[in-house]
Amino acid sequence: MALQLNGGVWCLYQSRANWGKSIKHQQERFVIKAVASSEDYAAAAATATAKRQPISEEKVKLGASDVEVTRVGIGAWSWGDTTYWNNFEWDDRKLKAAKAAFDTSLDCGINFFDTAEVYGSRLAFGAINSETLLGRFIKERKRKDPDADVVVATKFAALPWRLGRQSVVNALKDSLYRLGLSSVDLYQLHWPGIWGNEGYIDGLGDAVEQGLVKAVGVSNYSEKRMRDAYQQLQKRGIPLASNQVNYSLIYRLPEENGVKAACDELGVTLIAYSPIAQGALTGKYTPENPPSGPRGRIYTSEYLRELQPLVNRIKEIGQKYNKTSTQVALNWLIAQENVVPIPGAKNGEQAAEFAGALGWRLSKEEVEELRSMAKQIRPITGFPVEKL
């Protein structure tokens, strides 16, 4: 997902200079050795082999780039986060669960993982940076499976004091350091800057030309900002690969503000964060059992009561296909074409369920029926920078 604005606290950035001490402390505190345990990996792999076979479906390219991803990816915002997810705590059990989410995703055929420099970072009051965890997970997987297909996307935080194109390149190098990689597949501007956006776009182009990234994108960009970025990169012969925005059955602003249509016109892939509305579309929450923490302020009992008829219909359609409500909600987005949803997976069970959204399609009639029902529900509040 995008940068979270919660209680007036902005998720912030951590430089490489302070990161070395911080990551050493976090590694000692959270006993990362659990991730590297060959016994744990072998057990997880055996379970995946027995119960979770890869789901076959053609990969898609991100925009006009050469980067190929599965039609469902995995968002890694919750990995290491303690401000919005994980009930303000992070421990060895949750670390193992995140590792299982990564491994199970690959076992089930999902190859695309989206993170960001602000996810889980210390200055965002997190426990350990999501990029660092993803990098460790990749390293461990590659030891067992050198040919593992892992596509990594991360993001640049457009903080007010970051000025000029070089700030983008420097931040990417810091991200690569945390990831333990020499390059990433997709680098995105996490949100529009208050100023200096042209410099940021130039920085994306510089990163491509320096071989630090294969494809570049934006996130939370309006139609106009996206078109401007597309044209600026086009002058250098670099395609804008993607725009990552909040998009789900009950948050269809990209359809209403021209972003989706512009993505389709320009050949820019729309990456959908919060595709299951942070769990609201799964049937997990009810008016009597709303989510806890910050999400409870958005998905209140009153709102969930209004949502119930749609949730019930999603469940009915899922029963027809022997699919869960989560899989139906994700498949609805896949059916829009040129959309790659990236739900957040906290554990292996969730990752396996997300993979079940692949390999089948809702009918056109079902897609339109669900959209029609969703239109009767008042929209939730989105991320403020979408309207910049």
Short mmCIF file of C-alpha atoms in Angstrom, two decimals:
data_model
loop_
_atom_site.label_atom_id
_atom_site.label_comp_id
_atom_site.label_asym_id
_atom_site.label_seq_id
_atom_site.Cartn_x
_atom_site.Cartn_y
_atom_site.Cartn_z
CA MET A 1 0.00 0.00 0.00
CA ALA A 2 0.97 3.63 0.11
CA LEU A 3 2.51 5.71 2.85
CA GLN A 4 0.16 5.62 5.83
CA LEU A 5 -1.07 8.79 7.49
CA ASN A 6 -2.10 7.71 10.98
CA GLY A 7 -2.77 9.96 13.95
CA GLY A 8 -0.82 12.78 12.32
CA VAL A 9 2.38 10.74 12.11
CA TRP A 10 3.98 10.35 8.70
CA CYS A 11 5.96 7.21 8.01
CA LEU A 12 9.48 8.48 7.48
CA TYR A 13 12.75 7.48 5.94
CA GLN A 14 15.89 5.97 7.33
CA SER A 15 19.26 6.62 5.72
CA ARG A 16 21.92 4.02 5.16
CA ALA A 17 24.18 5.86 7.59
CA ASN A 18 21.97 4.95 10.55
CA TRP A 19 20.75 1.71 9.05
CA GLY A 20 23.87 -0.35 9.72
CA LYS A 21 23.61 0.03 13.50
CA SER A 22 19.84 -0.32 13.46
CA ILE A 23 19.72 -3.51 11.40
CA LYS A 24 22.40 -5.14 13.54
CA HIS A 25 20.36 -4.37 16.63
CA GLN A 26 17.16 -5.64 15.05
CA GLN A 27 18.79 -8.81 13.81
CA GLU A 28 20.06 -9.58 17.29
CA ARG A 29 16.74 -8.71 18.87
CA PHE A 30 14.49 -10.70 16.58
CA VAL A 31 16.76 -13.69 16.03
CA ILE A 32 16.81 -13.74 12.28
CA LYS A 33 18.44 -17.16 12.44
CA ALA A 34 14.90 -18.59 12.44
CA VAL A 35 14.56 -17.44 8.87
CA ALA A 36 17.76 -19.18 7.88
CA SER A 37 16.87 -22.49 9.48
CA SER A 38 17.22 -25.23 6.89
CA GLU A 39 14.91 -27.43 8.93
CA ASP A 40 12.14 -24.81 8.87
CA TYR A 41 12.61 -24.31 5.15
CA ALA A 42 12.54 -28.04 4.44
CA ALA A 43 9.33 -28.45 6.43
CA ALA A 44 7.68 -25.52 4.69
CA ALA A 45 8.79 -26.77 1.27
CA ALA A 46 7.46 -30.26 1.97
CA THR A 47 4.09 -28.85 2.98
CA ALA A 48 3.96 -26.66 -0.11
CA THR A 49 4.89 -29.55 -2.38
CA ALA A 50 2.20 -31.76 -0.90
CA LYS A 51 -0.62 -29.24 -0.73
CA ARG A 52 0.23 -26.14 -2.77
CA GLN A 53 1.04 -26.79 -6.37
CA PRO A 54 1.84 -23.83 -8.66
CA ILE A 55 -1.19 -22.41 -10.47
CA SER A 56 -0.57 -22.04 -14.17
CA GLU A 57 -1.45 -18.72 -15.76
CA GLU A 58 0.41 -16.57 -18.25
CA LYS A 59 2.55 -13.80 -16.81
CA VAL A 60 2.09 -10.21 -17.98
CA LYS A 61 4.62 -7.49 -18.73
CA LEU A 62 4.64 -4.33 -16.65
CA GLY A 63 3.72 -1.72 -19.22
CA ALA A 64 6.09 -1.66 -22.18
CA SER A 65 9.00 -2.94 -20.08
CA ASP A 66 10.49 -6.42 -20.26
CA VAL A 67 9.62 -7.20 -16.63
CA GLU A 68 7.17 -10.10 -16.44
CA VAL A 69 5.03 -10.68 -13.35
CA THR A 70 2.23 -12.95 -12.28
CA ARG A 71 -1.26 -11.46 -12.44
CA VAL A 72 -1.30 -11.37 -8.64
CA GLY A 73 1.61 -10.07 -6.59
CA ILE A 74 2.29 -9.83 -2.87
CA GLY A 75 2.45 -6.59 -0.90
CA ALA A 76 5.04 -6.61 1.90
CA TRP A 77 3.87 -3.55 3.84
CA SER A 78 3.01 -5.58 6.94
CA TRP A 79 6.43 -7.26 7.14
CA GLY A 80 8.15 -5.62 10.10
CA ASP A 81 5.45 -2.95 10.52
CA THR A 82 4.12 -2.21 14.00
CA THR A 83 2.13 0.98 13.46
CA TYR A 84 -0.71 -0.12 11.20
CA TRP A 85 -0.43 -3.91 11.11
CA ASN A 86 0.54 -6.59 13.64
CA ASN A 87 -1.23 -4.95 16.59
CA PHE A 88 1.81 -2.83 17.42
CA GLU A 89 4.11 -5.78 18.02
CA TRP A 90 6.64 -7.83 16.09
CA ASP A 91 8.13 -11.09 17.26
CA ASP A 92 9.82 -14.26 16.06
CA ARG A 93 6.49 -15.94 15.36
CA LYS A 94 5.43 -13.17 12.97
CA LEU A 95 8.85 -13.23 11.36
CA LYS A 96 8.47 -16.93 10.59
CA ALA A 97 4.96 -16.30 9.27
CA ALA A 98 6.24 -13.61 6.88
CA LYS A 99 8.95 -16.00 5.67
CA ALA A 100 6.28 -18.64 5.08
CA ALA A 101 4.25 -16.09 3.10
CA PHE A 102 7.24 -15.48 0.83
CA ASP A 103 8.07 -19.15 0.30
CA THR A 104 4.48 -20.23 -0.19
CA SER A 105 3.93 -17.47 -2.75
CA LEU A 106 6.79 -18.84 -4.85
CA ASP A 107 5.65 -22.43 -4.31
CA CYS A 108 2.21 -21.47 -5.63
CA GLY A 109 3.57 -19.63 -8.66
CA ILE A 110 3.48 -15.97 -7.53
CA ASN A 111 6.74 -14.20 -8.39
CA PHE A 112 6.05 -10.48 -7.74
CA PHE A 113 6.81 -8.80 -4.39
CA ASP A 114 6.24 -5.12 -3.63
CA THR A 115 7.96 -3.33 -0.76
CA ALA A 116 9.15 0.21 0.08
CA GLU A 117 11.88 1.93 2.03
CA VAL A 118 9.36 3.25 4.59
CA TYR A 119 7.68 -0.08 5.33
CA GLY A 120 8.67 -1.21 8.81
CA SER A 121 11.50 1.31 9.07
CA ARG A 122 12.56 2.49 12.52
CA LEU A 123 11.63 6.11 11.86
CA ALA A 124 8.18 4.85 10.86
CA PHE A 125 8.04 3.27 14.33
CA GLY A 126 8.36 -0.17 12.79
CA ALA A 127 10.38 -3.12 14.05
CA ILE A 128 12.53 -3.94 11.04
CA ASN A 129 12.56 -2.73 7.45
CA SER A 130 10.46 -4.74 5.00
CA GLU A 131 13.19 -4.42 2.37
CA THR A 132 15.67 -6.07 4.71
CA LEU A 133 13.32 -8.97 5.41
CA LEU A 134 12.55 -9.47 1.72
CA GLY A 135 16.26 -9.44 0.92
CA ARG A 136 16.95 -12.11 3.53
CA PHE A 137 14.07 -14.24 2.33
CA ILE A 138 15.36 -14.07 -1.25
CA LYS A 139 18.89 -14.97 -0.15
CA GLU A 140 17.67 -18.02 1.76
CA ARG A 141 15.44 -19.14 -1.12
CA LYS A 142 18.23 -18.78 -3.66
CA ARG A 143 20.46 -21.03 -1.57
CA LYS A 144 17.91 -23.82 -1.92
CA ASP A 145 16.61 -22.89 -5.36
CA PRO A 146 19.12 -20.85 -7.41
CA ASP A 147 16.68 -20.57 -10.31
CA ALA A 148 13.84 -19.11 -8.22
CA ASP A 149 11.99 -16.42 -10.21
CA VAL A 150 11.61 -13.43 -7.87
CA VAL A 151 10.54 -10.02 -9.18
CA VAL A 152 11.17 -7.19 -6.72
CA ALA A 153 9.54 -3.76 -6.66
CA THR A 154 10.32 -1.05 -4.15
CA LYS A 155 9.61 2.65 -3.76
CA PHE A 156 11.17 6.07 -3.22
CA ALA A 157 9.71 8.23 -0.43
CA ALA A 158 9.19 11.74 -1.82
CA LEU A 159 10.02 13.53 1.44
CA PRO A 160 10.13 17.35 1.35
CA TRP A 161 13.85 17.60 2.08
CA ARG A 162 14.78 15.29 -0.77
CA LEU A 163 15.66 17.52 -3.67
CA GLY A 164 16.83 16.80 -7.19
CA ARG A 165 17.31 13.78 -9.36
CA GLN A 166 20.30 12.45 -7.44
CA SER A 167 18.14 11.96 -4.34
CA VAL A 168 16.24 9.24 -6.23
CA VAL A 169 19.42 7.43 -7.26
CA ASN A 170 20.86 7.68 -3.75
CA ALA A 171 17.68 6.35 -2.16
CA LEU A 172 17.59 3.45 -4.60
CA LYS A 173 21.17 2.55 -3.72
CA ASP A 174 20.18 2.52 -0.05
CA SER A 175 17.25 0.23 -0.87
CA LEU A 176 19.54 -2.09 -2.84
CA TYR A 177 21.86 -2.21 0.17
CA ARG A 178 18.99 -3.30 2.43
CA LEU A 179 17.70 -5.79 -0.14
CA GLY A 180 21.14 -7.22 -0.78
CA LEU A 181 20.65 -6.84 -4.54
CA SER A 182 22.59 -5.14 -7.32
CA SER A 183 19.39 -4.02 -9.06
CA VAL A 184 15.62 -4.26 -8.71
CA ASP A 185 12.98 -4.98 -11.32
CA LEU A 186 10.71 -2.00 -10.61
CA TYR A 187 11.41 1.29 -8.80
CA GLN A 188 8.46 3.56 -8.08
CA LEU A 189 7.89 7.06 -6.73
CA HIS A 190 5.74 6.25 -3.67
CA TRP A 191 3.66 9.42 -3.87
CA PRO A 192 3.89 12.80 -5.64
CA GLY A 193 6.30 15.26 -4.11
CA ILE A 194 5.16 18.62 -2.78
CA TRP A 195 7.68 20.02 -5.24
CA GLY A 196 10.49 18.72 -7.43
CA ASN A 197 8.53 16.06 -9.29
CA GLU A 198 10.32 16.68 -12.59
CA GLY A 199 13.62 16.06 -10.83
CA TYR A 200 12.28 12.84 -9.36
CA ILE A 201 11.23 11.60 -12.80
CA ASP A 202 14.68 12.48 -14.15
CA GLY A 203 16.10 10.46 -11.26
CA LEU A 204 14.07 7.42 -12.32
CA GLY A 205 15.50 7.73 -15.82
CA ASP A 206 19.03 8.06 -14.44
CA ALA A 207 18.51 4.89 -12.37
CA VAL A 208 17.52 2.97 -15.50
CA GLU A 209 20.51 4.24 -17.45
CA GLN A 210 22.86 3.34 -14.59
CA GLY A 211 21.56 -0.23 -14.58
CA LEU A 212 20.12 -0.01 -11.06
CA VAL A 213 16.59 -0.89 -12.16
CA LYS A 214 14.90 -2.57 -15.11
CA ALA A 215 11.62 -0.63 -15.09
CA VAL A 216 10.21 2.46 -13.38
CA GLY A 217 6.78 3.49 -12.19
CA VAL A 218 4.83 5.86 -9.99
CA SER A 219 2.33 5.41 -7.18
CA ASN A 220 -0.70 7.43 -6.08
CA TYR A 221 -0.39 9.58 -9.21
CA SER A 222 -3.38 11.37 -10.70
CA GLU A 223 -4.12 11.11 -14.41
CA LYS A 224 -2.39 14.42 -15.16
CA ARG A 225 0.70 13.68 -13.09
CA MET A 226 0.94 10.23 -14.66
CA ARG A 227 0.70 11.63 -18.19
CA ASP A 228 3.39 14.20 -17.39
CA ALA A 229 5.69 11.48 -16.03
CA TYR A 230 4.99 9.29 -19.07
CA GLN A 231 5.91 12.07 -21.50
CA GLN A 232 9.03 13.10 -19.59
CA LEU A 233 10.38 9.55 -19.58
CA GLN A 234 9.32 8.98 -23.18
CA LYS A 235 11.71 11.72 -24.30
CA ARG A 236 14.54 9.52 -23.03
CA GLY A 237 13.13 6.38 -24.61
CA ILE A 238 12.13 4.95 -21.22
CA PRO A 239 8.59 3.60 -20.73
CA LEU A 240 6.55 4.38 -17.63
CA ALA A 241 5.77 0.82 -16.58
CA SER A 242 3.19 1.25 -13.85
CA ASN A 243 1.05 3.38 -11.56
CA GLN A 244 0.29 1.79 -8.19
CA VAL A 245 -2.99 3.05 -6.73
CA ASN A 246 -5.69 2.10 -4.26
CA TYR A 247 -8.20 0.02 -6.23
CA SER A 248 -10.77 -2.53 -5.15
CA LEU A 249 -14.39 -3.44 -5.69
CA ILE A 250 -15.42 -0.87 -3.06
CA TYR A 251 -12.77 1.73 -3.95
CA ARG A 252 -13.05 2.42 -7.65
CA LEU A 253 -11.66 5.94 -7.76
CA PRO A 254 -9.21 4.98 -10.56
CA GLU A 255 -12.24 4.26 -12.75
CA GLU A 256 -13.81 7.60 -11.87
CA ASN A 257 -10.83 9.97 -12.00
CA GLY A 258 -9.44 8.86 -15.37
CA VAL A 259 -6.40 6.96 -14.04
CA LYS A 260 -7.56 3.52 -15.19
CA ALA A 261 -8.55 4.77 -18.65
CA ALA A 262 -5.23 6.62 -19.03
CA CYS A 263 -3.29 3.51 -17.96
CA ASP A 264 -5.09 1.49 -20.62
CA GLU A 265 -4.50 4.17 -23.26
CA LEU A 266 -0.79 4.61 -22.52
CA GLY A 267 0.00 0.96 -21.88
CA VAL A 268 0.85 1.57 -18.23
CA THR A 269 0.05 -1.31 -15.86
CA LEU A 270 -2.21 -0.42 -12.95
CA ILE A 271 -0.91 -2.09 -9.79
CA ALA A 272 -3.75 -2.27 -7.26
CA TYR A 273 -2.93 -1.96 -3.58
CA SER A 274 -5.56 -2.71 -0.91
CA PRO A 275 -7.33 -4.96 -3.46
CA ILE A 276 -9.42 -6.73 -0.81
CA ALA A 277 -10.01 -3.47 1.07
CA GLN A 278 -7.69 -4.53 3.90
CA GLY A 279 -9.83 -7.58 4.59
CA ALA A 280 -13.26 -5.93 4.41
CA LEU A 281 -14.21 -7.89 1.26
CA THR A 282 -13.16 -11.28 2.63
CA GLY A 283 -16.07 -11.83 5.01
CA LYS A 284 -13.63 -11.97 7.92
CA TYR A 285 -15.11 -8.86 9.51
CA THR A 286 -18.74 -8.30 10.47
CA PRO A 287 -20.66 -5.48 12.16
CA GLU A 288 -20.25 -7.45 15.39
CA ASN A 289 -16.55 -8.12 14.74
CA PRO A 290 -14.91 -5.09 13.07
CA PRO A 291 -11.13 -4.91 12.61
CA SER A 292 -9.03 -3.65 15.49
CA GLY A 293 -6.52 -0.83 15.47
CA PRO A 294 -6.39 1.94 12.83
CA ARG A 295 -8.42 -0.11 10.32
CA GLY A 296 -11.34 -0.08 12.74
CA ARG A 297 -11.64 3.67 12.22
CA ILE A 298 -12.22 3.11 8.50
CA TYR A 299 -14.22 -0.10 8.49
CA THR A 300 -16.64 0.67 11.30
CA SER A 301 -19.55 -1.54 12.36
CA GLU A 302 -21.89 0.84 10.57
CA TYR A 303 -19.93 0.60 7.32
CA LEU A 304 -19.63 -3.18 7.55
CA ARG A 305 -23.39 -3.42 7.99
CA GLU A 306 -23.82 -1.45 4.75
CA LEU A 307 -21.28 -3.73 3.07
CA GLN A 308 -22.89 -6.99 4.16
CA PRO A 309 -25.16 -7.63 1.11
CA LEU A 310 -22.17 -7.30 -1.23
CA VAL A 311 -20.02 -9.55 0.97
CA ASN A 312 -22.80 -12.15 1.00
CA ARG A 313 -23.08 -12.05 -2.80
CA ILE A 314 -19.32 -12.41 -3.21
CA LYS A 315 -19.48 -15.49 -1.01
CA GLU A 316 -22.33 -16.98 -3.08
CA ILE A 317 -20.41 -16.48 -6.33
CA GLY A 318 -17.33 -18.02 -4.74
CA GLN A 319 -19.27 -21.14 -3.82
CA LYS A 320 -20.19 -21.56 -7.49
CA TYR A 321 -16.49 -21.74 -8.43
CA ASN A 322 -15.34 -23.42 -5.21
CA LYS A 323 -13.42 -20.23 -4.40
CA THR A 324 -13.17 -18.04 -1.32
CA SER A 325 -14.50 -14.49 -1.08
CA THR A 326 -10.92 -13.24 -1.14
CA GLN A 327 -10.26 -15.03 -4.42
CA VAL A 328 -13.44 -13.62 -5.96
CA ALA A 329 -12.52 -10.06 -4.96
CA LEU A 330 -9.04 -10.44 -6.47
CA ASN A 331 -10.39 -12.09 -9.61
CA TRP A 332 -12.78 -9.17 -10.08
CA LEU A 333 -9.73 -6.90 -10.41
CA ILE A 334 -7.89 -9.31 -12.71
CA ALA A 335 -10.99 -9.30 -14.92
CA GLN A 336 -10.61 -5.53 -15.45
CA GLU A 337 -7.50 -6.27 -17.57
CA ASN A 338 -4.22 -4.37 -17.27
CA VAL A 339 -4.52 -4.66 -13.47
CA VAL A 340 -2.18 -6.53 -11.12
CA PRO A 341 -3.52 -6.69 -7.54
CA ILE A 342 -0.98 -6.97 -4.72
CA PRO A 343 -2.72 -8.09 -1.51
CA GLY A 344 -0.62 -8.17 1.63
CA ALA A 345 0.26 -11.65 2.89
CA LYS A 346 1.17 -12.11 6.55
CA ASN A 347 1.48 -15.90 6.43
CA GLY A 348 1.62 -18.91 4.13
CA GLU A 349 -2.09 -19.61 4.32
CA GLN A 350 -2.96 -16.15 3.02
CA ALA A 351 -0.37 -16.42 0.23
CA ALA A 352 -1.80 -19.76 -0.91
CA GLU A 353 -5.30 -18.31 -0.88
CA PHE A 354 -4.23 -15.33 -2.99
CA ALA A 355 -2.72 -17.67 -5.58
CA GLY A 356 -6.15 -19.27 -5.88
CA ALA A 357 -7.36 -16.12 -7.61
CA LEU A 358 -5.36 -17.24 -10.66
CA GLY A 359 -6.31 -19.74 -13.34
CA TRP A 360 -10.01 -18.90 -13.71
CA ARG A 361 -12.29 -15.93 -14.44
CA LEU A 362 -15.58 -14.51 -13.30
CA SER A 363 -18.16 -14.13 -16.06
CA LYS A 364 -18.79 -10.67 -17.51
CA GLU A 365 -22.25 -10.76 -15.96
CA GLU A 366 -20.82 -11.46 -12.51
CA VAL A 367 -18.23 -8.71 -12.88
CA GLU A 368 -20.93 -6.17 -13.72
CA GLU A 369 -23.31 -7.43 -11.05
CA LEU A 370 -20.69 -6.93 -8.36
CA ARG A 371 -19.80 -3.48 -9.68
CA SER A 372 -23.48 -2.50 -9.69
CA MET A 373 -23.92 -3.66 -6.09
CA ALA A 374 -20.73 -1.89 -5.01
CA LYS A 375 -21.98 1.40 -6.47
CA GLN A 376 -24.73 1.41 -3.86
CA ILE A 377 -22.17 1.56 -1.05
CA ARG A 378 -20.68 4.87 0.04
CA PRO A 379 -16.98 5.06 -0.86
CA ILE A 380 -14.31 4.82 1.82
CA THR A 381 -11.71 7.53 2.34
CA GLY A 382 -8.58 7.11 0.26
CA PHE A 383 -5.01 8.32 0.59
CA PRO A 384 -4.88 12.18 0.48
CA VAL A 385 -2.04 12.49 -2.05
CA GLU A 386 -4.16 10.81 -4.73
CA LYS A 387 -5.79 14.21 -5.23
CA LEU A 388 -2.60 16.27 -5.47
#
